[in-house]
């Protein structure tokens, strides 16, 4: 039997899926969603607010703990008017830190597929931006970042940020 789908590979997608864990994953038979970095979620009846509990003890590669502050940082980042990078399908949204391991997503429109989106490729982005490292490249935190970007040969702080973060 010839499986033509295996002849065409998306190496970029493979790399994203191998490099980062999502908050949620599809189960082995792709019939449902199960927690991964997240441990659980609750949703309001209107499908506009999702409260997600994070697994404790997850650490970034430098040993700093992964918390709900990192999730909020990412949502705030991609929601900026001056953000020139990719925006996931669930934006516009906000994230509210309820405690160190609990974050509440507030969506502009009802979305019964939100957790599924977090299990898909858009879901890997949300866990790629450690706040403690990334915020040093934001103009409101580092007033010299625009100068540093120009000096390094970039047209904007956004280009500089995206190159350094994903290097």
PDB file of N, CA, C and O in Angstrom, residues 13 17 20-27 30 32-36 90 113-126:
ATOM      1  N   UNK A  13       6.698  22.398  10.462  1.00  0.00           N
ATOM      2  CA  UNK A  13       5.699  21.947  11.425  1.00  0.00           C
ATOM      3  C   UNK A  13       6.295  20.865  12.317  1.00  0.00           C
ATOM      4  O   UNK A  13       6.125  20.884  13.533  1.00  0.00           O
ATOM      5  N   UNK A  17       6.611  21.041  16.427  1.00  0.00           N
ATOM      6  CA  UNK A  17       5.974  20.060  17.283  1.00  0.00           C
ATOM      7  C   UNK A  17       6.988  19.264  18.102  1.00  0.00           C
ATOM      8  O   UNK A  17       6.676  18.779  19.175  1.00  0.00           O
ATOM      9  N   UNK A  20       8.613  22.135  21.116  1.00  0.00           N
ATOM     10  CA  UNK A  20       7.818  22.685  22.205  1.00  0.00           C
ATOM     11  C   UNK A  20       6.639  21.782  22.533  1.00  0.00           C
ATOM     12  O   UNK A  20       6.060  21.179  21.645  1.00  0.00           O
ATOM     13  N   UNK A  21       6.294  21.731  23.797  1.00  0.00           N
ATOM     14  CA  UNK A  21       5.078  21.041  24.213  1.00  0.00           C
ATOM     15  C   UNK A  21       3.946  22.053  24.276  1.00  0.00           C
ATOM     16  O   UNK A  21       4.154  23.199  24.655  1.00  0.00           O
ATOM     17  N   UNK A  22       2.761  21.620  23.932  1.00  0.00           N
ATOM     18  CA  UNK A  22       1.576  22.477  24.022  1.00  0.00           C
ATOM     19  C   UNK A  22       0.953  22.377  25.411  1.00  0.00           C
ATOM     20  O   UNK A  22       1.233  21.448  26.161  1.00  0.00           O
ATOM     21  N   UNK A  23       0.071  23.312  25.712  1.00  0.00           N
ATOM     22  CA  UNK A  23      -0.687  23.230  26.949  1.00  0.00           C
ATOM     23  C   UNK A  23      -1.569  21.991  26.937  1.00  0.00           C
ATOM     24  O   UNK A  23      -1.729  21.304  27.948  1.00  0.00           O
ATOM     25  N   UNK A  24      -2.154  21.694  25.774  1.00  0.00           N
ATOM     26  CA  UNK A  24      -3.003  20.518  25.576  1.00  0.00           C
ATOM     27  C   UNK A  24      -2.534  19.792  24.323  1.00  0.00           C
ATOM     28  O   UNK A  24      -1.960  20.402  23.430  1.00  0.00           O
ATOM     29  N   UNK A  25      -2.782  18.497  24.270  1.00  0.00           N
ATOM     30  CA  UNK A  25      -2.447  17.685  23.096  1.00  0.00           C
ATOM     31  C   UNK A  25      -3.667  16.898  22.658  1.00  0.00           C
ATOM     32  O   UNK A  25      -4.566  16.643  23.454  1.00  0.00           O
ATOM     33  N   UNK A  26      -3.652  16.471  21.402  1.00  0.00           N
ATOM     34  CA  UNK A  26      -4.633  15.498  20.939  1.00  0.00           C
ATOM     35  C   UNK A  26      -4.263  14.148  21.534  1.00  0.00           C
ATOM     36  O   UNK A  26      -3.080  13.841  21.709  1.00  0.00           O
ATOM     37  N   UNK A  27      -5.263  13.323  21.829  1.00  0.00           N
ATOM     38  CA  UNK A  27      -4.947  11.975  22.307  1.00  0.00           C
ATOM     39  C   UNK A  27      -4.398  11.155  21.139  1.00  0.00           C
ATOM     40  O   UNK A  27      -4.383  11.608  19.999  1.00  0.00           O
ATOM     41  N   UNK A  30      -6.530  10.856  18.100  1.00  0.00           N
ATOM     42  CA  UNK A  30      -7.048  12.143  17.614  1.00  0.00           C
ATOM     43  C   UNK A  30      -8.567  12.263  17.750  1.00  0.00           C
ATOM     44  O   UNK A  30      -9.239  12.874  16.936  1.00  0.00           O
ATOM     45  N   UNK A  32      -9.875  13.246  20.816  1.00  0.00           N
ATOM     46  CA  UNK A  32     -10.119  14.144  21.935  1.00  0.00           C
ATOM     47  C   UNK A  32      -8.850  14.881  22.339  1.00  0.00           C
ATOM     48  O   UNK A  32      -7.780  14.651  21.779  1.00  0.00           O
ATOM     49  N   UNK A  33      -9.015  15.745  23.307  1.00  0.00           N
ATOM     50  CA  UNK A  33      -7.915  16.583  23.803  1.00  0.00           C
ATOM     51  C   UNK A  33      -7.587  16.142  25.225  1.00  0.00           C
ATOM     52  O   UNK A  33      -8.489  15.843  26.014  1.00  0.00           O
ATOM     53  N   UNK A  34      -6.295  16.142  25.554  1.00  0.00           N
ATOM     54  CA  UNK A  34      -5.887  15.817  26.919  1.00  0.00           C
ATOM     55  C   UNK A  34      -4.858  16.834  27.404  1.00  0.00           C
ATOM     56  O   UNK A  34      -4.147  17.442  26.606  1.00  0.00           O
ATOM     57  N   UNK A  35      -4.794  17.040  28.704  1.00  0.00           N
ATOM     58  CA  UNK A  35      -3.835  18.000  29.259  1.00  0.00           C
ATOM     59  C   UNK A  35      -2.393  17.573  29.006  1.00  0.00           C
ATOM     60  O   UNK A  35      -2.100  16.390  28.888  1.00  0.00           O
ATOM     61  N   UNK A  36      -1.520  18.557  28.936  1.00  0.00           N
ATOM     62  CA  UNK A  36      -0.090  18.299  28.781  1.00  0.00           C
ATOM     63  C   UNK A  36       0.664  19.200  29.755  1.00  0.00           C
ATOM     64  O   UNK A  36       0.891  18.821  30.884  1.00  0.00           O
ATOM     65  N   UNK A  90      -6.850  32.590  17.781  1.00  0.00           N
ATOM     66  CA  UNK A  90      -7.742  32.943  18.891  1.00  0.00           C
ATOM     67  C   UNK A  90      -7.569  34.390  19.367  1.00  0.00           C
ATOM     68  O   UNK A  90      -8.227  34.815  20.304  1.00  0.00           O
ATOM     69  N   UNK A 113     -13.936  25.920  20.170  1.00  0.00           N
ATOM     70  CA  UNK A 113     -12.757  25.186  19.695  1.00  0.00           C
ATOM     71  C   UNK A 113     -11.464  25.714  20.315  1.00  0.00           C
ATOM     72  O   UNK A 113     -10.378  25.304  19.918  1.00  0.00           O
ATOM     73  N   UNK A 114     -11.556  26.600  21.291  1.00  0.00           N
ATOM     74  CA  UNK A 114     -10.362  27.249  21.843  1.00  0.00           C
ATOM     75  C   UNK A 114      -9.335  26.236  22.369  1.00  0.00           C
ATOM     76  O   UNK A 114      -8.154  26.318  22.032  1.00  0.00           O
ATOM     77  N   UNK A 115      -9.746  25.289  23.169  1.00  0.00           N
ATOM     78  CA  UNK A 115      -8.801  24.312  23.728  1.00  0.00           C
ATOM     79  C   UNK A 115      -8.210  23.469  22.604  1.00  0.00           C
ATOM     80  O   UNK A 115      -7.022  23.158  22.615  1.00  0.00           O
ATOM     81  N   UNK A 116      -9.010  23.147  21.618  1.00  0.00           N
ATOM     82  CA  UNK A 116      -8.507  22.415  20.446  1.00  0.00           C
ATOM     83  C   UNK A 116      -7.430  23.231  19.720  1.00  0.00           C
ATOM     84  O   UNK A 116      -6.430  22.690  19.262  1.00  0.00           O
ATOM     85  N   UNK A 117      -7.632  24.537  19.615  1.00  0.00           N
ATOM     86  CA  UNK A 117      -6.629  25.406  18.986  1.00  0.00           C
ATOM     87  C   UNK A 117      -5.334  25.399  19.786  1.00  0.00           C
ATOM     88  O   UNK A 117      -4.242  25.453  19.208  1.00  0.00           O
ATOM     89  N   UNK A 118      -5.434  25.333  21.106  1.00  0.00           N
ATOM     90  CA  UNK A 118      -4.235  25.275  21.938  1.00  0.00           C
ATOM     91  C   UNK A 118      -3.505  23.941  21.774  1.00  0.00           C
ATOM     92  O   UNK A 118      -2.312  23.847  22.046  1.00  0.00           O
ATOM     93  N   UNK A 119      -4.207  22.904  21.330  1.00  0.00           N
ATOM     94  CA  UNK A 119      -3.579  21.599  21.093  1.00  0.00           C
ATOM     95  C   UNK A 119      -2.963  21.511  19.699  1.00  0.00           C
ATOM     96  O   UNK A 119      -2.162  20.630  19.430  1.00  0.00           O
ATOM     97  N   UNK A 120      -3.324  22.434  18.836  1.00  0.00           N
ATOM     98  CA  UNK A 120      -2.842  22.428  17.456  1.00  0.00           C
ATOM     99  C   UNK A 120      -1.579  23.273  17.347  1.00  0.00           C
ATOM    100  O   UNK A 120      -0.993  23.670  18.332  1.00  0.00           O
ATOM    101  N   UNK A 121      -1.153  23.579  16.130  1.00  0.00           N
ATOM    102  CA  UNK A 121       0.114  24.295  15.928  1.00  0.00           C
ATOM    103  C   UNK A 121       0.129  25.680  16.567  1.00  0.00           C
ATOM    104  O   UNK A 121       1.177  26.115  17.041  1.00  0.00           O
ATOM    105  N   UNK A 122      -0.988  26.384  16.588  1.00  0.00           N
ATOM    106  CA  UNK A 122      -1.025  27.691  17.267  1.00  0.00           C
ATOM    107  C   UNK A 122      -0.735  27.558  18.757  1.00  0.00           C
ATOM    108  O   UNK A 122      -0.294  28.493  19.393  1.00  0.00           O
ATOM    109  N   UNK A 123      -0.992  26.419  19.297  1.00  0.00           N
ATOM    110  CA  UNK A 123      -0.785  26.194  20.723  1.00  0.00           C
ATOM    111  C   UNK A 123       0.667  26.106  21.135  1.00  0.00           C
ATOM    112  O   UNK A 123       0.998  26.288  22.306  1.00  0.00           O
ATOM    113  N   UNK A 124       1.566  25.825  20.191  1.00  0.00           N
ATOM    114  CA  UNK A 124       2.980  25.760  20.564  1.00  0.00           C
ATOM    115  C   UNK A 124       3.567  27.154  20.760  1.00  0.00           C
ATOM    116  O   UNK A 124       4.496  27.327  21.542  1.00  0.00           O
ATOM    117  N   UNK A 125       3.025  28.144  20.083  1.00  0.00           N
ATOM    118  CA  UNK A 125       3.551  29.507  20.215  1.00  0.00           C
ATOM    119  C   UNK A 125       3.409  30.051  21.631  1.00  0.00           C
ATOM    120  O   UNK A 125       4.279  30.769  22.113  1.00  0.00           O
ATOM    121  N   UNK A 126       2.345  29.721  22.282  1.00  0.00           N
ATOM    122  CA  UNK A 126       2.035  30.285  23.591  1.00  0.00           C
ATOM    123  C   UNK A 126       3.058  29.881  24.658  1.00  0.00           C
ATOM    124  O   UNK A 126       3.180  30.537  25.681  1.00  0.00           O
TER     125      UNK A 126
END
